[in-house]
Amino acid sequence: MIGSTDLSSKIINEFNNKYPNKIIYLKKKNGGLSDARNYALPYVSGQYIGFVDSDDYVELDMFEKMYNLAITETLDLVECNFIWEYPNKTKYDVGHKYLSSKDFFLFGRVMTCNKLFKTSIVKNNNLQFPFRLRYEDIEFFYKYISFVKKSNLIKKPFYHYIQRENSIINKQNQKNEDVFNILDNIINFYKLNNLYDKYKSELEYLNIRFLLGSSFLRIIKIKDKNIRKDLLNKTLNKLYNDFPNWKKNKYVKMHKLKEK
């Protein structure tokens, strides 16, 4: 429970009383999404961990199907497709089956709520979500996948991702700058674990994907002209400072050839 002020506690208590061996009721002050997830991780006792955000909902058999696949195939990661639920439309998000560890960098969907993560990997490597930073799923996902040996994708869209105008992810402001820290944290993690050289091209492409892709698109929606201009300049400067030869990245060149 994330410091809710509605009837959530009453509902949780009802289920807790009904299924005392399956539900652990945790109550804490609201510290944000990452803080709530990190707070709960030590209490996890099952073989796999899944997350559901407060605005969203899932199909009733989502975790049953994903868990059974994980157990049957001894997977480190299970992912399902999901549906973007807008006020006036829906969009089916189709994922890519990862055939190698490098595919995660090229096609990875960073959203954590359409996945099951192996508890032992999370706990043994002390993986947590960055505190009070946006785009926390990016950091968690790309740290986690460095330990994944085997994964699979379920094509059915079990998860419903609700889109609201006033949601955190749709509020474009100075906090968009958090993505710089997130990407730095990922790079430092790979360096500390002696994986940077192995995935150097992929990590470079990851920065290109986010800095010139999703992050850039969010920044141009910022209404304040000064903030928008400042963040666009910082974005380009960061990319050129960290990866001065990014235009020569083999994956960028591959995608250009595909576009032709």
mmCIF file of C-alpha atoms in Angstrom:
data_model
loop_
_atom_site.group_PDB
_atom_site.id
_atom_site.type_symbol
_atom_site.label_atom_id
_atom_site.label_comp_id
_atom_site.label_asym_id
_atom_site.label_seq_id
_atom_site.Cartn_x
_atom_site.Cartn_y
_atom_site.Cartn_z
ATOM 1 C CA MET A 1 0.000 0.000 0.000
ATOM 2 C CA ILE A 2 1.466 3.356 -1.076
ATOM 3 C CA GLY A 3 0.067 5.752 1.538
ATOM 4 C CA SER A 4 -3.413 5.637 0.024
ATOM 5 C CA THR A 5 -6.124 7.883 1.466
ATOM 6 C CA ASP A 6 -9.100 6.075 -0.083
ATOM 7 C CA LEU A 7 -10.669 2.721 0.853
ATOM 8 C CA SER A 8 -7.663 0.685 -0.251
ATOM 9 C CA SER A 9 -6.782 -0.365 3.303
ATOM 10 C CA LYS A 10 -10.286 -1.745 3.867
ATOM 11 C CA ILE A 11 -10.160 -3.759 0.650
ATOM 12 C CA ILE A 12 -6.648 -5.065 1.366
ATOM 13 C CA ASN A 13 -7.640 -6.106 4.893
ATOM 14 C CA GLU A 14 -10.586 -8.053 3.520
ATOM 15 C CA PHE A 15 -8.339 -9.999 1.166
ATOM 16 C CA ASN A 16 -5.674 -10.364 3.831
ATOM 17 C CA ASN A 17 -8.192 -11.949 6.189
ATOM 18 C CA LYS A 18 -9.466 -14.201 3.417
ATOM 19 C CA TYR A 19 -6.032 -15.296 2.189
ATOM 20 C CA PRO A 20 -3.638 -14.852 5.161
ATOM 21 C CA ASN A 21 -1.068 -17.238 3.695
ATOM 22 C CA LYS A 22 -0.917 -15.448 0.346
ATOM 23 C CA ILE A 23 -1.102 -11.741 1.142
ATOM 24 C CA ILE A 24 1.247 -9.564 3.179
ATOM 25 C CA TYR A 25 -0.203 -6.150 3.959
ATOM 26 C CA LEU A 26 2.494 -3.462 4.081
ATOM 27 C CA LYS A 27 1.672 0.097 5.041
ATOM 28 C CA LYS A 28 4.001 3.077 4.729
ATOM 29 C CA LYS A 29 3.965 6.791 4.063
ATOM 30 C CA ASN A 30 3.819 7.834 0.439
ATOM 31 C CA GLY A 31 7.379 8.107 -0.845
ATOM 32 C CA GLY A 32 6.687 7.598 -4.506
ATOM 33 C CA LEU A 33 6.636 4.609 -6.805
ATOM 34 C CA SER A 34 10.280 3.533 -6.471
ATOM 35 C CA ASP A 35 10.235 3.867 -2.702
ATOM 36 C CA ALA A 36 7.152 1.654 -2.430
ATOM 37 C CA ARG A 37 8.605 -1.042 -4.651
ATOM 38 C CA ASN A 38 11.950 -1.042 -2.856
ATOM 39 C CA TYR A 39 10.189 -1.186 0.508
ATOM 40 C CA ALA A 40 8.320 -4.332 -0.531
ATOM 41 C CA LEU A 41 11.201 -6.247 -2.129
ATOM 42 C CA PRO A 42 12.653 -7.693 1.144
ATOM 43 C CA TYR A 43 9.253 -9.223 1.935
ATOM 44 C CA VAL A 44 9.036 -11.158 -1.328
ATOM 45 C CA SER A 45 9.253 -14.909 -0.712
ATOM 46 C CA GLY A 46 8.065 -16.314 -4.034
ATOM 47 C CA GLN A 47 10.277 -17.419 -6.920
ATOM 48 C CA TYR A 48 9.185 -14.513 -9.129
ATOM 49 C CA ILE A 49 8.281 -10.848 -8.693
ATOM 50 C CA GLY A 50 5.654 -8.905 -10.610
ATOM 51 C CA PHE A 51 4.530 -5.287 -10.394
ATOM 52 C CA VAL A 52 1.182 -3.596 -11.053
ATOM 53 C CA ASP A 53 0.865 0.188 -11.019
ATOM 54 C CA SER A 54 -2.068 1.723 -9.163
ATOM 55 C CA ASP A 55 -3.896 3.121 -12.216
ATOM 56 C CA ASP A 56 -3.649 -0.047 -14.283
ATOM 57 C CA TYR A 57 -5.367 -3.428 -14.333
ATOM 58 C CA VAL A 58 -4.512 -6.944 -15.480
ATOM 59 C CA GLU A 59 -6.306 -9.952 -16.911
ATOM 60 C CA LEU A 60 -7.313 -12.385 -14.174
ATOM 61 C CA ASP A 61 -5.069 -15.173 -15.445
ATOM 62 C CA MET A 62 -2.029 -12.987 -16.164
ATOM 63 C CA PHE A 63 0.262 -14.104 -13.363
ATOM 64 C CA GLU A 64 -0.912 -17.710 -13.477
ATOM 65 C CA LYS A 65 -0.020 -18.043 -17.170
ATOM 66 C CA MET A 66 3.278 -16.182 -16.852
ATOM 67 C CA TYR A 67 4.323 -18.070 -13.726
ATOM 68 C CA ASN A 68 3.529 -21.455 -15.251
ATOM 69 C CA LEU A 69 5.646 -20.604 -18.300
ATOM 70 C CA ALA A 70 8.493 -19.387 -16.090
ATOM 71 C CA ILE A 71 8.491 -22.592 -14.030
ATOM 72 C CA THR A 72 8.079 -24.923 -17.001
ATOM 73 C CA GLU A 73 10.939 -23.378 -18.990
ATOM 74 C CA THR A 74 13.090 -22.291 -16.003
ATOM 75 C CA LEU A 75 13.108 -18.679 -17.177
ATOM 76 C CA ASP A 76 14.859 -15.666 -15.708
ATOM 77 C CA LEU A 77 12.394 -13.278 -17.344
ATOM 78 C CA VAL A 78 8.857 -13.582 -18.700
ATOM 79 C CA GLU A 79 7.248 -10.783 -20.675
ATOM 80 C CA CYS A 80 3.754 -10.354 -22.096
ATOM 81 C CA ASN A 81 2.262 -7.909 -24.556
ATOM 82 C CA PHE A 82 0.050 -5.137 -23.247
ATOM 83 C CA ILE A 83 -2.575 -2.592 -24.239
ATOM 84 C CA TRP A 84 -2.243 1.177 -24.010
ATOM 85 C CA GLU A 85 -5.622 2.362 -22.711
ATOM 86 C CA TYR A 86 -6.312 5.966 -23.756
ATOM 87 C CA PRO A 87 -9.581 7.815 -22.966
ATOM 88 C CA ASN A 88 -10.809 7.452 -26.557
ATOM 89 C CA LYS A 89 -8.753 4.616 -28.037
ATOM 90 C CA THR A 90 -6.567 1.594 -27.332
ATOM 91 C CA LYS A 91 -3.226 0.505 -28.800
ATOM 92 C CA TYR A 92 -1.871 -3.037 -28.834
ATOM 93 C CA ASP A 93 1.829 -3.096 -27.916
ATOM 94 C CA VAL A 94 3.606 -6.071 -29.501
ATOM 95 C CA GLY A 95 7.006 -7.089 -28.174
ATOM 96 C CA HIS A 96 10.042 -8.717 -29.736
ATOM 97 C CA LYS A 97 11.254 -12.135 -28.625
ATOM 98 C CA TYR A 98 14.809 -11.751 -27.370
ATOM 99 C CA LEU A 99 17.090 -14.207 -29.167
ATOM 100 C CA SER A 100 20.291 -12.972 -27.522
ATOM 101 C CA SER A 101 21.367 -10.739 -24.645
ATOM 102 C CA LYS A 102 22.081 -7.926 -27.101
ATOM 103 C CA ASP A 103 18.486 -7.946 -28.322
ATOM 104 C CA PHE A 104 17.435 -6.409 -25.009
ATOM 105 C CA PHE A 105 19.286 -3.233 -25.933
ATOM 106 C CA LEU A 106 17.857 -3.109 -29.426
ATOM 107 C CA PHE A 107 14.227 -4.051 -28.809
ATOM 108 C CA GLY A 108 13.739 -4.005 -25.038
ATOM 109 C CA ARG A 109 10.521 -2.613 -23.593
ATOM 110 C CA VAL A 110 11.539 -1.167 -20.237
ATOM 111 C CA MET A 111 8.110 -1.287 -18.625
ATOM 112 C CA THR A 112 8.329 -3.558 -15.565
ATOM 113 C CA CYS A 113 4.620 -4.258 -15.119
ATOM 114 C CA ASN A 114 4.300 -6.632 -18.089
ATOM 115 C CA LYS A 115 7.050 -8.897 -16.750
ATOM 116 C CA LEU A 116 7.968 -11.473 -14.130
ATOM 117 C CA PHE A 117 11.454 -11.175 -12.634
ATOM 118 C CA LYS A 118 13.306 -13.959 -10.854
ATOM 119 C CA THR A 119 13.457 -13.121 -7.160
ATOM 120 C CA SER A 120 16.903 -14.636 -6.634
ATOM 121 C CA ILE A 121 18.424 -12.411 -9.331
ATOM 122 C CA VAL A 122 16.893 -9.280 -7.809
ATOM 123 C CA LYS A 123 17.907 -10.089 -4.244
ATOM 124 C CA ASN A 124 21.314 -11.631 -4.855
ATOM 125 C CA ASN A 125 22.399 -8.573 -6.828
ATOM 126 C CA ASN A 126 20.652 -6.010 -4.620
ATOM 127 C CA LEU A 127 18.724 -4.562 -7.555
ATOM 128 C CA GLN A 128 16.470 -1.654 -6.665
ATOM 129 C CA PHE A 129 14.652 1.214 -8.308
ATOM 130 C CA PRO A 130 16.354 4.642 -8.252
ATOM 131 C CA PHE A 131 14.819 6.878 -5.602
ATOM 132 C CA ARG A 132 12.844 9.935 -6.730
ATOM 133 C CA LEU A 133 13.984 9.778 -10.324
ATOM 134 C CA ARG A 134 11.697 9.473 -13.306
ATOM 135 C CA TYR A 135 12.172 6.584 -15.727
ATOM 136 C CA GLU A 136 13.004 4.224 -12.879
ATOM 137 C CA ASP A 137 11.944 1.248 -14.999
ATOM 138 C CA ILE A 138 14.740 1.953 -17.491
ATOM 139 C CA GLU A 139 17.455 1.592 -14.880
ATOM 140 C CA PHE A 140 15.965 -1.473 -13.214
ATOM 141 C CA PHE A 141 15.346 -3.269 -16.511
ATOM 142 C CA TYR A 142 18.793 -2.707 -18.006
ATOM 143 C CA LYS A 143 20.560 -3.708 -14.822
ATOM 144 C CA TYR A 144 18.413 -6.808 -14.512
ATOM 145 C CA ILE A 145 18.859 -8.068 -18.078
ATOM 146 C CA SER A 146 22.634 -8.322 -17.576
ATOM 147 C CA PHE A 147 21.873 -11.444 -15.484
ATOM 148 C CA VAL A 148 19.245 -12.982 -17.790
ATOM 149 C CA LYS A 149 20.220 -16.268 -19.414
ATOM 150 C CA LYS A 150 16.805 -17.373 -20.620
ATOM 151 C CA SER A 151 13.584 -15.483 -21.322
ATOM 152 C CA ASN A 152 10.342 -15.811 -23.236
ATOM 153 C CA LEU A 153 7.434 -13.724 -24.496
ATOM 154 C CA ILE A 154 3.711 -14.399 -24.208
ATOM 155 C CA LYS A 155 1.872 -12.821 -27.106
ATOM 156 C CA LYS A 156 -1.409 -12.309 -25.259
ATOM 157 C CA PRO A 157 -1.831 -8.727 -23.911
ATOM 158 C CA PHE A 158 -2.446 -9.436 -20.239
ATOM 159 C CA TYR A 159 -1.663 -5.935 -18.974
ATOM 160 C CA HIS A 160 -3.750 -2.774 -19.442
ATOM 161 C CA TYR A 161 -1.650 0.385 -19.247
ATOM 162 C CA ILE A 162 -3.968 3.291 -18.404
ATOM 163 C CA GLN A 163 -3.015 6.671 -19.881
ATOM 164 C CA ARG A 164 -4.161 9.842 -18.114
ATOM 165 C CA GLU A 165 -3.254 13.422 -18.915
ATOM 166 C CA ASN A 166 -2.324 14.126 -15.295
ATOM 167 C CA SER A 167 -0.144 11.023 -14.832
ATOM 168 C CA ILE A 168 3.516 11.512 -13.899
ATOM 169 C CA ILE A 169 4.802 10.162 -17.192
ATOM 170 C CA ASN A 170 2.697 12.666 -19.125
ATOM 171 C CA LYS A 171 3.876 15.713 -17.152
ATOM 172 C CA GLN A 172 6.701 17.214 -19.163
ATOM 173 C CA ASN A 173 8.957 19.574 -17.212
ATOM 174 C CA GLN A 174 12.469 19.940 -15.787
ATOM 175 C CA LYS A 175 12.183 16.411 -14.337
ATOM 176 C CA ASN A 176 12.702 15.061 -17.838
ATOM 177 C CA GLU A 177 16.376 15.686 -17.075
ATOM 178 C CA ASP A 178 16.289 12.653 -14.769
ATOM 179 C CA VAL A 179 16.919 10.433 -17.772
ATOM 180 C CA PHE A 180 20.529 11.691 -17.842
ATOM 181 C CA ASN A 181 21.132 10.314 -14.350
ATOM 182 C CA ILE A 182 19.373 7.066 -15.221
ATOM 183 C CA LEU A 183 21.570 6.461 -18.258
ATOM 184 C CA ASP A 184 24.703 7.347 -16.262
ATOM 185 C CA ASN A 185 23.691 4.860 -13.572
ATOM 186 C CA ILE A 186 23.329 2.116 -16.180
ATOM 187 C CA ILE A 187 26.716 2.842 -17.739
ATOM 188 C CA ASN A 188 28.409 2.893 -14.323
ATOM 189 C CA PHE A 189 26.736 -0.400 -13.404
ATOM 190 C CA TYR A 190 28.104 -2.119 -16.504
ATOM 191 C CA LYS A 191 31.560 -0.708 -15.867
ATOM 192 C CA LEU A 192 31.569 -1.834 -12.238
ATOM 193 C CA ASN A 193 30.519 -5.328 -13.282
ATOM 194 C CA ASN A 194 33.156 -5.513 -16.037
ATOM 195 C CA LEU A 195 30.490 -5.736 -18.730
ATOM 196 C CA TYR A 196 31.016 -2.397 -20.431
ATOM 197 C CA ASP A 197 33.438 -3.614 -23.092
ATOM 198 C CA LYS A 198 31.181 -6.548 -23.936
ATOM 199 C CA TYR A 199 28.153 -4.299 -24.496
ATOM 200 C CA LYS A 200 29.799 -1.018 -25.474
ATOM 201 C CA SER A 201 28.071 -0.715 -28.860
ATOM 202 C CA GLU A 202 24.742 -1.762 -27.359
ATOM 203 C CA LEU A 203 25.012 0.707 -24.475
ATOM 204 C CA GLU A 204 25.878 3.457 -26.929
ATOM 205 C CA TYR A 205 22.822 2.562 -28.991
ATOM 206 C CA LEU A 206 20.713 2.510 -25.829
ATOM 207 C CA ASN A 207 21.706 6.112 -25.142
ATOM 208 C CA ILE A 208 20.933 7.065 -28.728
ATOM 209 C CA ARG A 209 17.517 5.384 -28.503
ATOM 210 C CA PHE A 210 16.462 7.272 -25.412
ATOM 211 C CA LEU A 211 18.183 10.616 -25.885
ATOM 212 C CA LEU A 212 17.145 11.085 -29.507
ATOM 213 C CA GLY A 213 13.960 9.049 -29.228
ATOM 214 C CA SER A 214 11.500 8.951 -26.342
ATOM 215 C CA SER A 215 13.257 11.577 -24.218
ATOM 216 C CA PHE A 216 13.523 14.039 -27.114
ATOM 217 C CA LEU A 217 9.832 13.586 -27.932
ATOM 218 C CA ARG A 218 8.869 14.320 -24.329
ATOM 219 C CA ILE A 219 11.085 17.399 -24.104
ATOM 220 C CA ILE A 220 9.568 19.065 -27.180
ATOM 221 C CA LYS A 221 6.169 18.868 -25.446
ATOM 222 C CA ILE A 222 7.362 21.088 -22.574
ATOM 223 C CA LYS A 223 5.426 24.343 -22.718
ATOM 224 C CA ASP A 224 8.084 26.524 -21.111
ATOM 225 C CA LYS A 225 10.272 27.604 -24.015
ATOM 226 C CA ASN A 226 13.378 28.220 -21.879
ATOM 227 C CA ILE A 227 13.211 24.845 -20.155
ATOM 228 C CA ARG A 228 12.545 23.123 -23.465
ATOM 229 C CA LYS A 229 15.515 24.766 -25.165
ATOM 230 C CA ASP A 230 17.798 24.100 -22.196
ATOM 231 C CA LEU A 231 16.952 20.390 -22.058
ATOM 232 C CA LEU A 232 17.260 19.924 -25.815
ATOM 233 C CA ASN A 233 20.747 21.442 -25.695
ATOM 234 C CA LYS A 234 21.697 19.319 -22.675
ATOM 235 C CA THR A 235 20.453 16.211 -24.453
ATOM 236 C CA LEU A 236 22.587 16.781 -27.528
ATOM 237 C CA ASN A 237 25.598 17.815 -25.451
ATOM 238 C CA LYS A 238 25.356 14.687 -23.331
ATOM 239 C CA LEU A 239 25.187 12.415 -26.344
ATOM 240 C CA TYR A 240 28.166 14.027 -28.076
ATOM 241 C CA ASN A 241 30.202 14.230 -24.856
ATOM 242 C CA ASP A 242 29.589 10.616 -23.823
ATOM 243 C CA PHE A 243 29.603 9.092 -27.309
ATOM 244 C CA PRO A 244 31.294 11.485 -29.749
ATOM 245 C CA ASN A 245 31.238 8.894 -32.542
ATOM 246 C CA TRP A 246 27.639 7.801 -32.027
ATOM 247 C CA LYS A 247 26.758 8.312 -35.702
ATOM 248 C CA LYS A 248 29.101 5.438 -36.542
ATOM 249 C CA ASN A 249 27.325 3.033 -34.184
ATOM 250 C CA LYS A 250 26.737 -0.212 -36.069
ATOM 251 C CA TYR A 251 23.106 -0.459 -34.995
ATOM 252 C CA VAL A 252 22.331 3.058 -36.177
ATOM 253 C CA LYS A 253 23.858 2.186 -39.527
ATOM 254 C CA MET A 254 21.904 -1.086 -39.680
ATOM 255 C CA HIS A 255 18.603 0.669 -39.049
ATOM 256 C CA LYS A 256 19.350 3.278 -41.684
ATOM 257 C CA LEU A 257 19.899 0.501 -44.208
ATOM 258 C CA LYS A 258 16.580 -1.107 -43.227
ATOM 259 C CA GLU A 259 14.767 2.205 -43.703
ATOM 260 C CA LYS A 260 16.066 2.412 -47.259
#
